[in-house]
Amino acid sequence: MAEQEDNRKELPGPSQPPFLEVLCKSCGEVRRFASGTDAGFAVYLINSKLGFGVPPALYIEAAKDGEESISFGPKAALVNYGEGWKLQTTIEEVMKEGYETASQTQQIPKQILSLMKPSESNYIGKPAAGTSPTTSFQYIVKILIAFSLMLLLGGALVFFLENLPWLIQRVSSS
């Protein structure tokens, strides 16, 4: 009888919502998850919705002013610790600074590209000046010539191997 009363106290009541809210420090958005969701899965979903240049979340922690934060491992179930506790993602400050620097330097390649010769831009994915990105007739002819040379070499090798026993017999009988 006492066990049934304890179980009723643990179940979420009408005052407690059936979901948990996790604040993403990277983008500032709040994500909702069902109570008991694995923290690793929540981090995966949060990171999959982040845009380019935003540092990914490392883990989730429960934080409260004046208290030491509680970190959730990847297999830990997300739970609400009560009044004043907030679930939030944690990012490494070094990573955050690196992502901010990387997003600012995205303009540099455009400046470098304008200083480069057209022939040097091949590795960037742009066609060199005077060429077309489509498959040309010369390219197809070169492939056909290479294919025919391979067939000719293969035919010569087959002919030699088929006549090898006859050549060995002729050399050994003389």
Short mmCIF file of C-alpha atoms in Angstrom, two decimals:
data_model
loop_
_atom_site.label_atom_id
_atom_site.label_comp_id
_atom_site.label_asym_id
_atom_site.label_seq_id
_atom_site.Cartn_x
_atom_site.Cartn_y
_atom_site.Cartn_z
CA MET A 1 0.00 0.00 0.00
CA ALA A 2 2.83 2.41 0.86
CA GLU A 3 4.63 1.53 -2.40
CA GLN A 4 1.58 2.50 -4.46
CA GLU A 5 1.46 5.92 -2.76
CA ASP A 6 5.19 6.46 -3.48
CA ASN A 7 4.69 5.56 -7.15
CA ARG A 8 1.84 8.06 -7.43
CA LYS A 9 4.07 10.84 -6.07
CA GLU A 10 6.76 10.16 -8.73
CA LEU A 11 4.34 10.37 -11.66
CA PRO A 12 4.09 13.80 -13.28
CA GLY A 13 1.00 15.57 -12.08
CA PRO A 14 -1.03 18.34 -13.64
CA SER A 15 1.40 20.97 -12.25
CA GLN A 16 4.36 19.36 -14.01
CA PRO A 17 4.37 19.50 -17.86
CA PRO A 18 4.95 16.22 -19.73
CA PHE A 19 7.98 17.72 -21.47
CA LEU A 20 11.28 19.36 -20.60
CA GLU A 21 12.68 22.52 -22.12
CA VAL A 22 16.40 22.69 -22.94
CA LEU A 23 17.99 26.06 -23.70
CA CYS A 24 20.52 25.86 -26.53
CA LYS A 25 23.34 28.25 -25.64
CA SER A 26 24.70 28.17 -29.21
CA CYS A 27 21.64 29.64 -30.91
CA GLY A 28 19.56 30.84 -27.94
CA GLU A 29 16.51 28.73 -28.85
CA VAL A 30 14.54 26.51 -26.48
CA ARG A 31 13.96 22.89 -27.54
CA ARG A 32 11.34 20.63 -25.98
CA PHE A 33 11.86 16.95 -25.18
CA ALA A 34 9.77 14.29 -23.47
CA SER A 35 10.67 13.50 -19.88
CA GLY A 36 13.13 10.60 -19.79
CA THR A 37 14.71 11.30 -23.20
CA ASP A 38 18.36 10.24 -23.41
CA ALA A 39 20.60 13.29 -23.11
CA GLY A 40 22.80 12.05 -25.96
CA PHE A 41 19.80 11.86 -28.29
CA ALA A 42 18.72 15.37 -27.26
CA VAL A 43 22.20 16.74 -27.97
CA TYR A 44 22.17 14.98 -31.36
CA LEU A 45 18.80 16.56 -32.29
CA ILE A 46 19.88 20.00 -31.10
CA ASN A 47 23.14 19.84 -33.07
CA SER A 48 21.35 18.61 -36.21
CA LYS A 49 19.19 21.75 -36.25
CA LEU A 50 22.07 24.21 -35.84
CA GLY A 51 23.13 26.36 -38.77
CA PHE A 52 26.57 26.87 -40.27
CA GLY A 53 28.98 28.77 -38.05
CA VAL A 54 27.23 27.83 -34.81
CA PRO A 55 29.25 25.73 -32.35
CA PRO A 56 27.68 22.36 -31.50
CA ALA A 57 26.50 21.44 -28.03
CA LEU A 58 28.79 19.11 -26.09
CA TYR A 59 26.36 17.96 -23.39
CA ILE A 60 23.33 19.03 -21.38
CA GLU A 61 23.47 20.27 -17.81
CA ALA A 62 20.98 21.38 -15.18
CA ALA A 63 21.94 24.80 -13.80
CA LYS A 64 20.68 26.87 -10.90
CA ASP A 65 21.98 30.16 -9.54
CA GLY A 66 24.22 29.58 -6.54
CA GLU A 67 24.41 25.81 -7.12
CA GLU A 68 26.92 23.60 -8.90
CA SER A 69 25.56 22.46 -12.25
CA ILE A 70 24.60 18.82 -12.84
CA SER A 71 25.89 17.30 -16.09
CA PHE A 72 23.94 14.66 -17.99
CA GLY A 73 25.91 11.85 -19.63
CA PRO A 74 24.89 10.57 -23.08
CA LYS A 75 22.78 7.71 -21.65
CA ALA A 76 21.27 9.71 -18.77
CA ALA A 77 17.55 10.43 -18.84
CA LEU A 78 16.57 14.09 -18.86
CA VAL A 79 14.68 15.04 -15.70
CA ASN A 80 13.42 18.23 -14.11
CA TYR A 81 15.09 18.97 -10.77
CA GLY A 82 12.41 21.40 -9.66
CA GLU A 83 12.03 25.11 -9.08
CA GLY A 84 14.91 27.26 -10.33
CA TRP A 85 16.74 24.50 -12.22
CA LYS A 86 17.09 25.02 -15.96
CA LEU A 87 18.33 22.52 -18.52
CA GLN A 88 20.82 24.00 -20.97
CA THR A 89 23.44 22.87 -23.43
CA THR A 90 27.11 23.43 -22.81
CA ILE A 91 29.60 24.52 -25.42
CA GLU A 92 33.31 24.92 -25.03
CA GLU A 93 34.23 28.62 -25.03
CA VAL A 94 37.33 27.93 -27.14
CA MET A 95 35.10 26.26 -29.72
CA LYS A 96 32.68 29.20 -29.65
CA GLU A 97 35.50 31.66 -30.33
CA GLY A 98 36.81 29.45 -33.13
CA TYR A 99 33.41 29.24 -34.81
CA GLU A 100 32.95 33.01 -34.59
CA THR A 101 36.38 33.55 -36.16
CA ALA A 102 35.66 31.00 -38.89
CA SER A 103 32.35 32.63 -39.80
CA GLN A 104 34.08 36.03 -40.04
CA THR A 105 36.81 34.68 -42.33
CA GLN A 106 34.33 33.35 -44.89
CA GLN A 107 34.74 36.62 -46.81
CA ILE A 108 38.51 36.18 -47.27
CA PRO A 109 38.32 33.48 -50.00
CA LYS A 110 36.38 35.89 -52.23
CA GLN A 111 39.17 38.46 -51.90
CA ILE A 112 41.85 35.86 -52.61
CA LEU A 113 39.91 34.52 -55.60
CA SER A 114 39.87 37.96 -57.21
CA LEU A 115 43.68 38.13 -56.96
CA MET A 116 44.27 34.69 -58.48
CA LYS A 117 44.88 33.89 -62.13
CA PRO A 118 42.06 32.02 -63.90
CA SER A 119 44.22 28.90 -64.31
CA GLU A 120 44.82 28.76 -60.54
CA SER A 121 41.11 28.63 -59.78
CA ASN A 122 40.74 25.03 -61.04
CA TYR A 123 41.10 23.55 -57.59
CA ILE A 124 38.31 25.73 -56.25
CA GLY A 125 35.75 24.17 -58.57
CA LYS A 126 35.40 26.93 -61.12
CA PRO A 127 36.30 26.22 -64.74
CA ALA A 128 39.32 28.04 -66.11
CA ALA A 129 38.77 30.85 -68.57
CA GLY A 130 38.15 29.64 -72.13
CA THR A 131 36.81 26.20 -71.16
CA SER A 132 33.29 24.96 -70.88
CA PRO A 133 32.16 22.91 -67.90
CA THR A 134 30.23 20.50 -70.15
CA THR A 135 31.73 17.33 -71.60
CA SER A 136 33.40 18.18 -74.88
CA PHE A 137 33.79 16.12 -78.05
CA GLN A 138 37.58 15.94 -77.57
CA TYR A 139 37.13 14.42 -74.12
CA ILE A 140 34.87 11.65 -75.50
CA VAL A 141 37.33 10.90 -78.37
CA LYS A 142 40.22 10.60 -75.90
CA ILE A 143 38.23 8.13 -73.79
CA LEU A 144 37.38 6.03 -76.88
CA ILE A 145 41.04 5.96 -77.99
CA ALA A 146 42.18 4.87 -74.51
CA PHE A 147 39.49 2.17 -74.43
CA SER A 148 40.48 0.83 -77.88
CA LEU A 149 44.17 0.74 -76.88
CA MET A 150 43.25 -1.27 -73.78
CA LEU A 151 41.29 -3.74 -75.94
CA LEU A 152 44.18 -4.02 -78.41
CA LEU A 153 46.69 -4.67 -75.62
CA GLY A 154 44.34 -7.23 -74.04
CA GLY A 155 43.88 -9.01 -77.39
CA ALA A 156 47.65 -9.19 -77.94
CA LEU A 157 48.11 -10.64 -74.45
CA VAL A 158 45.40 -13.28 -75.05
CA PHE A 159 46.96 -14.22 -78.41
CA PHE A 160 50.40 -14.58 -76.80
CA LEU A 161 49.07 -16.71 -73.92
CA GLU A 162 47.10 -18.99 -76.28
CA ASN A 163 50.19 -19.63 -78.42
CA LEU A 164 52.62 -19.94 -75.48
CA PRO A 165 52.38 -23.77 -75.25
CA TRP A 166 53.12 -24.09 -78.98
CA LEU A 167 56.13 -21.72 -78.63
CA ILE A 168 57.48 -23.66 -75.63
CA GLN A 169 57.14 -26.96 -77.50
CA ARG A 170 58.87 -25.56 -80.59
CA VAL A 171 61.77 -24.09 -78.58
CA SER A 172 62.27 -27.27 -76.52
CA SER A 173 62.16 -29.61 -79.58
CA SER A 174 64.89 -27.78 -81.45
#
